[in-house]
PDB file of C-alpha atoms in Angstrom:
ATOM      1  CA  UNK A  13     -12.563   6.435 -18.393  1.00 39.00           C
ATOM      2  CA  UNK A  14     -12.797   8.214 -14.675  1.00 54.00           C
ATOM      3  CA  UNK A  15      -9.408   9.486 -13.184  1.00 85.00           C
ATOM      4  CA  UNK A  16      -7.534   7.740 -10.868  1.00 96.00           C
ATOM      5  CA  UNK A  17      -8.571   8.793  -7.298  1.00 97.00           C
ATOM      6  CA  UNK A  18      -5.474   9.468  -5.423  1.00 98.00           C
ATOM      7  CA  UNK A  19      -5.101   7.072  -2.018  1.00 98.00           C
ATOM      8  CA  UNK A  20      -2.931   8.227   0.981  1.00 98.00           C
ATOM      9  CA  UNK A  21      -2.589   5.114   3.269  1.00 98.00           C
ATOM     10  CA  UNK A  22      -0.820   5.277   6.718  1.00 98.00           C
ATOM     11  CA  UNK A  23       1.171   1.992   7.577  1.00 98.00           C
ATOM     12  CA  UNK A  24       1.165   2.380  11.432  1.00 98.00           C
ATOM     13  CA  UNK A  25       3.383  -1.067  11.547  1.00 98.00           C
ATOM     14  CA  UNK A  26       4.101  -2.249  15.114  1.00 98.00           C
ATOM     15  CA  UNK A  27       2.851   1.203  16.964  1.00 98.00           C
ATOM     16  CA  UNK A  28      -0.035   2.133  18.646  1.00 96.00           C
ATOM     17  CA  UNK A  29      -2.006   0.957  21.819  1.00 98.00           C
ATOM     18  CA  UNK A  30      -5.880   1.475  21.201  1.00 98.00           C
ATOM     19  CA  UNK A  31      -6.174   4.656  23.229  1.00 98.00           C
ATOM     20  CA  UNK A  32      -3.089   6.291  21.025  1.00 98.00           C
ATOM     21  CA  UNK A  33      -4.704   4.839  18.028  1.00 98.00           C
ATOM     22  CA  UNK A  34      -8.222   6.292  18.703  1.00 98.00           C
ATOM     23  CA  UNK A  35      -6.483   9.966  19.361  1.00 98.00           C
ATOM     24  CA  UNK A  36      -4.561   9.584  15.844  1.00 98.00           C
ATOM     25  CA  UNK A  37      -7.433   8.470  14.163  1.00 98.00           C
ATOM     26  CA  UNK A  38      -9.563  11.091  15.478  1.00 97.00           C
ATOM     27  CA  UNK A  39      -6.810  13.765  14.829  1.00 98.00           C
ATOM     28  CA  UNK A  40      -6.785  12.514  11.169  1.00 98.00           C
ATOM     29  CA  UNK A  41     -10.287  12.661  10.394  1.00 97.00           C
ATOM     30  CA  UNK A  42     -11.107  15.896  11.946  1.00 96.00           C
ATOM     31  CA  UNK A  43      -8.468  17.291   9.433  1.00 96.00           C
ATOM     32  CA  UNK A  44      -9.182  15.306   6.359  1.00 95.00           C
ATOM     33  CA  UNK A  45     -13.051  15.038   6.793  1.00 85.00           C
ATOM     34  CA  UNK A  46     -13.630  17.852   4.162  1.00 85.00           C
ATOM     35  CA  UNK A  47     -11.393  16.091   1.348  1.00 89.00           C
ATOM     36  CA  UNK A  48     -13.651  14.770  -1.458  1.00 89.00           C
ATOM     37  CA  UNK A  49     -11.020  13.998  -4.011  1.00 94.00           C
ATOM     38  CA  UNK A  50      -8.927  11.806  -2.669  1.00 97.00           C
ATOM     39  CA  UNK A  51      -9.051   8.625  -0.256  1.00 98.00           C
ATOM     40  CA  UNK A  52      -7.095   8.274   3.011  1.00 98.00           C
ATOM     41  CA  UNK A  53      -6.576   5.169   4.821  1.00 98.00           C
ATOM     42  CA  UNK A  54      -5.163   4.057   7.927  1.00 98.00           C
ATOM     43  CA  UNK A  55      -3.586   0.570   8.860  1.00 98.00           C
ATOM     44  CA  UNK A  56      -3.355  -0.048  12.650  1.00 98.00           C
ATOM     45  CA  UNK A  57      -1.982  -3.135  13.987  1.00 98.00           C
ATOM     46  CA  UNK A  58      -4.359  -5.970  14.425  1.00 98.00           C
ATOM     47  CA  UNK A  59      -5.180  -5.309  18.185  1.00 98.00           C
ATOM     48  CA  UNK A  60      -6.612  -1.853  17.399  1.00 98.00           C
ATOM     49  CA  UNK A  61      -8.308  -2.671  14.266  1.00 98.00           C
ATOM     50  CA  UNK A  62     -11.940  -3.041  15.898  1.00 98.00           C
ATOM     51  CA  UNK A  63     -11.414  -0.153  18.068  1.00 98.00           C
ATOM     52  CA  UNK A  64     -10.202   2.193  15.036  1.00 98.00           C
ATOM     53  CA  UNK A  65     -13.185   0.920  13.165  1.00 98.00           C
ATOM     54  CA  UNK A  66     -15.685   2.367  15.542  1.00 98.00           C
ATOM     55  CA  UNK A  67     -13.375   5.760  15.491  1.00 97.00           C
ATOM     56  CA  UNK A  68     -13.798   6.197  11.504  1.00 97.00           C
ATOM     57  CA  UNK A  69     -17.294   5.035  11.459  1.00 96.00           C
ATOM     58  CA  UNK A  70     -18.895   8.250  10.131  1.00 94.00           C
ATOM     59  CA  UNK A  71     -15.912   9.746   8.656  1.00 96.00           C
ATOM     60  CA  UNK A  72     -14.117   9.465   5.168  1.00 95.00           C
ATOM     61  CA  UNK A  73     -11.300   7.529   6.565  1.00 97.00           C
ATOM     62  CA  UNK A  74     -10.826   4.026   5.350  1.00 98.00           C
ATOM     63  CA  UNK A  75      -9.682   1.083   7.458  1.00 98.00           C
ATOM     64  CA  UNK A  76      -6.760  -1.553   6.505  1.00 98.00           C
ATOM     65  CA  UNK A  77      -4.955  -4.222   8.021  1.00 98.00           C
ATOM     66  CA  UNK A  78      -1.102  -4.865   7.359  1.00 98.00           C
ATOM     67  CA  UNK A  79      -1.464  -8.664   6.521  1.00 98.00           C
ATOM     68  CA  UNK A  80      -3.667 -11.507   6.366  1.00 98.00           C
ATOM     69  CA  UNK A  81      -3.275 -15.261   5.742  1.00 98.00           C
ATOM     70  CA  UNK A  82      -4.423 -17.042   2.410  1.00 98.00           C
ATOM     71  CA  UNK A  83      -6.475 -19.617   4.196  1.00 98.00           C
ATOM     72  CA  UNK A  84      -9.865 -19.006   5.351  1.00 97.00           C
ATOM     73  CA  UNK A  85      -9.680 -20.917   8.880  1.00 97.00           C
ATOM     74  CA  UNK A  86      -7.134 -23.243  10.046  1.00 98.00           C
ATOM     75  CA  UNK A  87      -4.109 -24.414  12.393  1.00 98.00           C
ATOM     76  CA  UNK A  88      -2.288 -21.464  11.705  1.00 98.00           C
ATOM     77  CA  UNK A  89      -0.982 -20.132  15.122  1.00 98.00           C
ATOM     78  CA  UNK A  90      -0.703 -16.019  14.872  1.00 96.00           C
ATOM     79  CA  UNK A  91      -2.319 -15.550  11.882  1.00 97.00           C
ATOM     80  CA  UNK A  92      -5.793 -13.750  10.853  1.00 98.00           C
ATOM     81  CA  UNK A  93      -7.857 -14.423   7.550  1.00 98.00           C
ATOM     82  CA  UNK A  94      -9.557 -12.019   5.339  1.00 98.00           C
ATOM     83  CA  UNK A  95     -12.980 -12.624   6.956  1.00 98.00           C
ATOM     84  CA  UNK A  96     -11.754 -11.943  10.389  1.00 98.00           C
ATOM     85  CA  UNK A  97     -10.431  -8.506   9.065  1.00 98.00           C
ATOM     86  CA  UNK A  98     -13.695  -7.591   7.235  1.00 98.00           C
ATOM     87  CA  UNK A  99     -15.556  -8.604  10.618  1.00 98.00           C
ATOM     88  CA  UNK A 100     -13.233  -6.121  12.089  1.00 98.00           C
ATOM     89  CA  UNK A 101     -14.125  -3.369  10.084  1.00 98.00           C
ATOM     90  CA  UNK A 102     -11.649  -3.312   7.185  1.00 98.00           C
ATOM     91  CA  UNK A 103     -12.169  -2.884   3.566  1.00 98.00           C
ATOM     92  CA  UNK A 104      -8.405  -2.974   2.598  1.00 98.00           C
ATOM     93  CA  UNK A 105      -5.329  -4.938   3.498  1.00 98.00           C
ATOM     94  CA  UNK A 106      -1.501  -4.509   2.746  1.00 98.00           C
ATOM     95  CA  UNK A 107      -0.054  -7.350   1.252  1.00 98.00           C
ATOM     96  CA  UNK A 108       3.940  -8.172   0.553  1.00 97.00           C
ATOM     97  CA  UNK A 109       5.340  -5.415   2.461  1.00 96.00           C
ATOM     98  CA  UNK A 110       9.215  -5.560   2.039  1.00 94.00           C
ATOM     99  CA  UNK A 111       9.466  -6.158   5.824  1.00 94.00           C
ATOM    100  CA  UNK A 112       7.129  -9.021   5.891  1.00 96.00           C
ATOM    101  CA  UNK A 113       9.215 -10.330   2.725  1.00 94.00           C
ATOM    102  CA  UNK A 114      12.339  -9.634   4.642  1.00 92.00           C
ATOM    103  CA  UNK A 115      11.843 -10.884   8.216  1.00 95.00           C
ATOM    104  CA  UNK A 116       8.619 -13.189   7.999  1.00 96.00           C
ATOM    105  CA  UNK A 117       9.451 -15.477   4.852  1.00 94.00           C
ATOM    106  CA  UNK A 118       6.909 -13.895   2.298  1.00 96.00           C
ATOM    107  CA  UNK A 119       7.616 -14.696  -1.288  1.00 97.00           C
ATOM    108  CA  UNK A 120       6.254 -13.723  -4.471  1.00 97.00           C
ATOM    109  CA  UNK A 121       3.855 -17.049  -4.921  1.00 96.00           C
ATOM    110  CA  UNK A 122       2.542 -16.261  -0.827  1.00 97.00           C
ATOM    111  CA  UNK A 123       1.859 -13.104  -1.587  1.00 97.00           C
ATOM    112  CA  UNK A 124      -0.196 -13.934  -4.755  1.00 96.00           C
ATOM    113  CA  UNK A 125      -2.244 -16.350  -2.541  1.00 96.00           C
ATOM    114  CA  UNK A 126      -2.836 -13.538  -0.140  1.00 97.00           C
ATOM    115  CA  UNK A 127      -4.118 -11.157  -3.079  1.00 96.00           C
ATOM    116  CA  UNK A 128      -6.397 -13.861  -4.462  1.00 95.00           C
ATOM    117  CA  UNK A 129      -8.008 -14.496  -0.594  1.00 96.00           C
ATOM    118  CA  UNK A 130      -8.248 -10.694  -0.212  1.00 96.00           C
ATOM    119  CA  UNK A 131     -10.024 -10.351  -3.161  1.00 94.00           C
ATOM    120  CA  UNK A 132     -12.330 -13.334  -2.514  1.00 95.00           C
ATOM    121  CA  UNK A 133     -13.460 -11.706   0.808  1.00 96.00           C
ATOM    122  CA  UNK A 134     -14.151  -8.306  -0.881  1.00 96.00           C
ATOM    123  CA  UNK A 135     -11.203  -6.625   0.380  1.00 97.00           C
ATOM    124  CA  UNK A 136      -9.104  -4.039  -1.918  1.00 97.00           C
ATOM    125  CA  UNK A 137      -5.390  -5.503  -1.717  1.00 97.00           C
ATOM    126  CA  UNK A 138      -2.468  -3.085  -1.624  1.00 98.00           C
ATOM    127  CA  UNK A 139       0.073  -5.128  -2.929  1.00 98.00           C
ATOM    128  CA  UNK A 140       3.601  -3.837  -2.508  1.00 98.00           C
ATOM    129  CA  UNK A 141       6.879  -4.369  -4.671  1.00 98.00           C
ATOM    130  CA  UNK A 142      10.207  -3.156  -4.768  1.00 96.00           C
ATOM    131  CA  UNK A 143      14.124  -3.874  -4.811  1.00 96.00           C
ATOM    132  CA  UNK A 144      16.716  -3.888  -2.726  1.00 92.00           C
ATOM    133  CA  UNK A 145      19.612  -1.130  -3.066  1.00 90.00           C
ATOM    134  CA  UNK A 146      22.066  -4.238  -4.240  1.00 91.00           C
ATOM    135  CA  UNK A 147      19.440  -4.811  -6.891  1.00 94.00           C
ATOM    136  CA  UNK A 148      19.129  -1.302  -7.889  1.00 93.00           C
ATOM    137  CA  UNK A 149      22.845  -0.887  -7.847  1.00 91.00           C
ATOM    138  CA  UNK A 150      23.067  -4.019 -10.132  1.00 96.00           C
ATOM    139  CA  UNK A 151      20.412  -2.246 -12.867  1.00 96.00           C
ATOM    140  CA  UNK A 152      17.941  -5.187 -11.877  1.00 96.00           C
ATOM    141  CA  UNK A 153      15.399  -2.917 -10.758  1.00 96.00           C
ATOM    142  CA  UNK A 154      13.057  -3.463 -13.561  1.00 97.00           C
ATOM    143  CA  UNK A 155      13.763  -7.193 -13.787  1.00 98.00           C
ATOM    144  CA  UNK A 156      12.847  -7.562  -9.922  1.00 97.00           C
ATOM    145  CA  UNK A 157       9.498  -5.742 -10.246  1.00 98.00           C
ATOM    146  CA  UNK A 158       8.481  -7.632 -13.445  1.00 97.00           C
ATOM    147  CA  UNK A 159       9.156 -10.881 -11.505  1.00 97.00           C
ATOM    148  CA  UNK A 160       6.950  -9.701  -8.178  1.00 97.00           C
ATOM    149  CA  UNK A 161       4.422  -8.490 -10.459  1.00 97.00           C
ATOM    150  CA  UNK A 162       3.821 -12.020 -12.736  1.00 95.00           C
ATOM    151  CA  UNK A 163       4.381 -14.378  -9.687  1.00 94.00           C
ATOM    152  CA  UNK A 164       2.185 -12.360  -7.353  1.00 94.00           C
ATOM    153  CA  UNK A 165      -0.401 -11.868  -9.679  1.00 94.00           C
ATOM    154  CA  UNK A 166      -1.058 -15.260 -11.183  1.00 87.00           C
ATOM    155  CA  UNK A 167      -4.348 -15.661 -13.113  1.00 85.00           C
ATOM    156  CA  UNK A 168      -5.526 -12.492 -11.906  1.00 87.00           C
ATOM    157  CA  UNK A 169      -8.257 -11.156 -14.662  1.00 89.00           C
ATOM    158  CA  UNK A 170      -8.934  -7.207 -15.919  1.00 90.00           C
ATOM    159  CA  UNK A 171     -11.611  -7.006 -13.584  1.00 88.00           C
ATOM    160  CA  UNK A 172      -9.149  -7.563 -10.668  1.00 89.00           C
ATOM    161  CA  UNK A 173      -6.096  -5.503 -11.679  1.00 92.00           C
ATOM    162  CA  UNK A 174      -8.673  -2.364 -12.116  1.00 90.00           C
ATOM    163  CA  UNK A 175      -9.522  -2.578  -8.316  1.00 91.00           C
ATOM    164  CA  UNK A 176      -5.862  -3.761  -7.227  1.00 95.00           C
ATOM    165  CA  UNK A 177      -3.920  -1.272  -5.703  1.00 98.00           C
ATOM    166  CA  UNK A 178      -0.114  -1.647  -6.256  1.00 98.00           C
ATOM    167  CA  UNK A 179       2.398   0.199  -3.810  1.00 98.00           C
ATOM    168  CA  UNK A 180       5.970   0.442  -5.374  1.00 97.00           C
ATOM    169  CA  UNK A 181       8.307   0.936  -2.287  1.00 94.00           C
ATOM    170  CA  UNK A 182      12.065   0.583  -2.795  1.00 93.00           C
ATOM    171  CA  UNK A 183      13.455  -1.348   0.025  1.00 90.00           C
ATOM    172  CA  UNK A 184      16.513   1.027   0.243  1.00 87.00           C
ATOM    173  CA  UNK A 185      14.313   3.825   0.849  1.00 82.00           C
ATOM    174  CA  UNK A 186      11.950   2.400   3.853  1.00 78.00           C
ATOM    175  CA  UNK A 187      12.679   4.000   7.177  1.00 74.00           C
ATOM    176  CA  UNK A 188      16.235   5.530   5.521  1.00 77.00           C
ATOM    177  CA  UNK A 189      15.450   9.089   4.970  1.00 76.00           C
ATOM    178  CA  UNK A 190      16.258   8.350   1.543  1.00 78.00           C
ATOM    179  CA  UNK A 191      13.720   8.539  -1.072  1.00 76.00           C
ATOM    180  CA  UNK A 192      13.507   7.822  -4.904  1.00 86.00           C
ATOM    181  CA  UNK A 193      13.706  10.974  -6.689  1.00 92.00           C
ATOM    182  CA  UNK A 194      10.430  11.738  -8.262  1.00 94.00           C
ATOM    183  CA  UNK A 195      11.905  10.838 -11.727  1.00 96.00           C
ATOM    184  CA  UNK A 196      13.274   7.207 -10.282  1.00 94.00           C
ATOM    185  CA  UNK A 197       9.618   6.688  -8.867  1.00 96.00           C
ATOM    186  CA  UNK A 198       8.181   7.608 -11.836  1.00 97.00           C
ATOM    187  CA  UNK A 199      10.002   5.431 -14.178  1.00 97.00           C
ATOM    188  CA  UNK A 200       9.152   2.489 -12.024  1.00 97.00           C
ATOM    189  CA  UNK A 201       5.499   3.351 -11.686  1.00 98.00           C
ATOM    190  CA  UNK A 202       5.080   3.722 -15.770  1.00 98.00           C
ATOM    191  CA  UNK A 203       6.937   0.235 -15.898  1.00 98.00           C
ATOM    192  CA  UNK A 204       4.485  -1.055 -13.374  1.00 98.00           C
ATOM    193  CA  UNK A 205       1.456   0.091 -15.445  1.00 98.00           C
ATOM    194  CA  UNK A 206       2.998  -1.443 -18.545  1.00 97.00           C
ATOM    195  CA  UNK A 207       3.525  -4.727 -17.083  1.00 97.00           C
ATOM    196  CA  UNK A 208      -0.084  -4.765 -15.865  1.00 96.00           C
ATOM    197  CA  UNK A 209      -1.156  -3.904 -19.155  1.00 95.00           C
ATOM    198  CA  UNK A 210       0.966  -6.957 -20.529  1.00 95.00           C
ATOM    199  CA  UNK A 211      -0.718  -9.323 -17.818  1.00 93.00           C
ATOM    200  CA  UNK A 212      -4.306  -8.342 -18.492  1.00 91.00           C
ATOM    201  CA  UNK A 213      -5.075  -5.075 -20.891  1.00 92.00           C
ATOM    202  CA  UNK A 214      -4.011  -1.639 -21.168  1.00 94.00           C
ATOM    203  CA  UNK A 215      -7.720  -0.216 -19.934  1.00 94.00           C
ATOM    204  CA  UNK A 216      -7.374  -2.479 -16.715  1.00 94.00           C
ATOM    205  CA  UNK A 217      -3.857  -1.209 -15.984  1.00 95.00           C
ATOM    206  CA  UNK A 218      -5.005   2.286 -16.576  1.00 96.00           C
ATOM    207  CA  UNK A 219      -7.507   2.193 -13.761  1.00 96.00           C
ATOM    208  CA  UNK A 220      -5.018   0.589 -11.419  1.00 97.00           C
ATOM    209  CA  UNK A 221      -3.772   2.850  -8.833  1.00 98.00           C
ATOM    210  CA  UNK A 222      -0.196   3.023  -7.865  1.00 98.00           C
ATOM    211  CA  UNK A 223       1.256   4.443  -4.836  1.00 98.00           C
ATOM    212  CA  UNK A 224       4.788   5.370  -3.933  1.00 96.00           C
ATOM    213  CA  UNK A 225       6.234   4.061  -0.337  1.00 95.00           C
ATOM    214  CA  UNK A 226       9.592   5.008   1.107  1.00 87.00           C
ATOM    215  CA  UNK A 227      10.371   7.799   3.334  1.00 88.00           C
ATOM    216  CA  UNK A 228       7.223   9.976   2.114  1.00 94.00           C
ATOM    217  CA  UNK A 229       7.149  13.185   4.154  1.00 95.00           C
ATOM    218  CA  UNK A 230       5.609  16.361   3.873  1.00 97.00           C
ATOM    219  CA  UNK A 231       8.571  18.077   2.227  1.00 95.00           C
ATOM    220  CA  UNK A 232       8.560  15.547  -0.533  1.00 95.00           C
ATOM    221  CA  UNK A 233       5.055  14.237  -1.378  1.00 97.00           C
ATOM    222  CA  UNK A 234       3.956  17.347  -3.783  1.00 97.00           C
ATOM    223  CA  UNK A 235       6.565  16.809  -6.217  1.00 97.00           C
ATOM    224  CA  UNK A 236       5.978  13.230  -5.993  1.00 96.00           C
ATOM    225  CA  UNK A 237       2.373  13.581  -6.696  1.00 97.00           C
ATOM    226  CA  UNK A 238       2.872  15.671  -9.727  1.00 97.00           C
ATOM    227  CA  UNK A 239       3.825  12.719 -11.624  1.00 97.00           C
ATOM    228  CA  UNK A 240       1.647  11.073 -14.208  1.00 97.00           C
ATOM    229  CA  UNK A 241       1.642   7.564 -12.701  1.00 98.00           C
ATOM    230  CA  UNK A 242       2.050   8.317  -9.002  1.00 98.00           C
ATOM    231  CA  UNK A 243      -1.615   7.831  -7.708  1.00 98.00           C
ATOM    232  CA  UNK A 244      -1.024   8.043  -4.072  1.00 98.00           C
ATOM    233  CA  UNK A 245       1.579   7.460  -1.184  1.00 98.00           C
ATOM    234  CA  UNK A 246       2.015   4.406   1.435  1.00 98.00           C
ATOM    235  CA  UNK A 247       3.403   6.038   4.371  1.00 97.00           C
ATOM    236  CA  UNK A 248       5.270   5.107   7.361  1.00 95.00           C
ATOM    237  CA  UNK A 249       6.759   7.028  10.045  1.00 95.00           C
ATOM    238  CA  UNK A 250       4.980  10.141   8.918  1.00 97.00           C
ATOM    239  CA  UNK A 251       1.765   8.419   9.188  1.00 98.00           C
ATOM    240  CA  UNK A 252       2.124   8.106  13.188  1.00 98.00           C
ATOM    241  CA  UNK A 253       1.969  11.956  13.760  1.00 98.00           C
ATOM    242  CA  UNK A 254      -1.390  13.963  12.967  1.00 98.00           C
ATOM    243  CA  UNK A 255       0.144  16.911  11.651  1.00 98.00           C
ATOM    244  CA  UNK A 256       2.637  15.370   9.304  1.00 98.00           C
ATOM    245  CA  UNK A 257       0.018  12.785   7.959  1.00 98.00           C
ATOM    246  CA  UNK A 258      -2.270  15.189   7.583  1.00 98.00           C
ATOM    247  CA  UNK A 259       0.258  17.375   5.422  1.00 98.00           C
ATOM    248  CA  UNK A 260       0.632  14.635   3.166  1.00 98.00           C
ATOM    249  CA  UNK A 261      -2.826  13.703   2.531  1.00 98.00           C
ATOM    250  CA  UNK A 262      -3.565  17.167   1.737  1.00 97.00           C
ATOM    251  CA  UNK A 263      -1.105  17.228  -0.977  1.00 96.00           C
ATOM    252  CA  UNK A 264      -1.680  19.944  -3.741  1.00 88.00           C
ATOM    253  CA  UNK A 265      -4.038  21.907  -1.432  1.00 81.00           C
TER     254      UNK A 265
END
């Protein structure tokens, strides 16, 4: 069984005009183009996707979107479909980010629909799971993660699990400057892998990449990435500056 290739994904959230997106993309691409033992992805807002797709052409950078709808088309004002993302140049899509769950009504069930839609269109789904501070303090972290995985991956087979990416993002660490300790993150990542193995099989779970997200920064990425079940990072604010994102992408170098 081959080693899991680390993935460093930059979630730009609601930041970046097209010129800003191009400048950021070109800066990152120039700095990480020689890296061959990992993947680096940028996820700009919808308005910049096609522009960034042109900027990453011929580079090693991957392009992802921040959301999609589970239907292929229809009267869903303000939404985009998986085929639209493919047409814009995306290969990946983030699904179920905690901000989507918190502010826009995402549920475990709608996350599951979106994962299936992404896979059907040939997109790699980066499915987010994570607990709130109240849930962690109540000792419910693993129960929450278990529910999110099982309800968000109904009927997913071993082949799908193998190509899926899971992002563990403790909600209490997103944009707060707080970060789970490497030991806390590893505990949850190992639990996610065991749960995926229970949903399908152990070999498929061993191939699935699990990212950590939650105030990942240049000064904590190396220690996080030393843990056995942490296969990369979903980076928020630190992905908006070339220097900080490149340093994260170059962990261990």
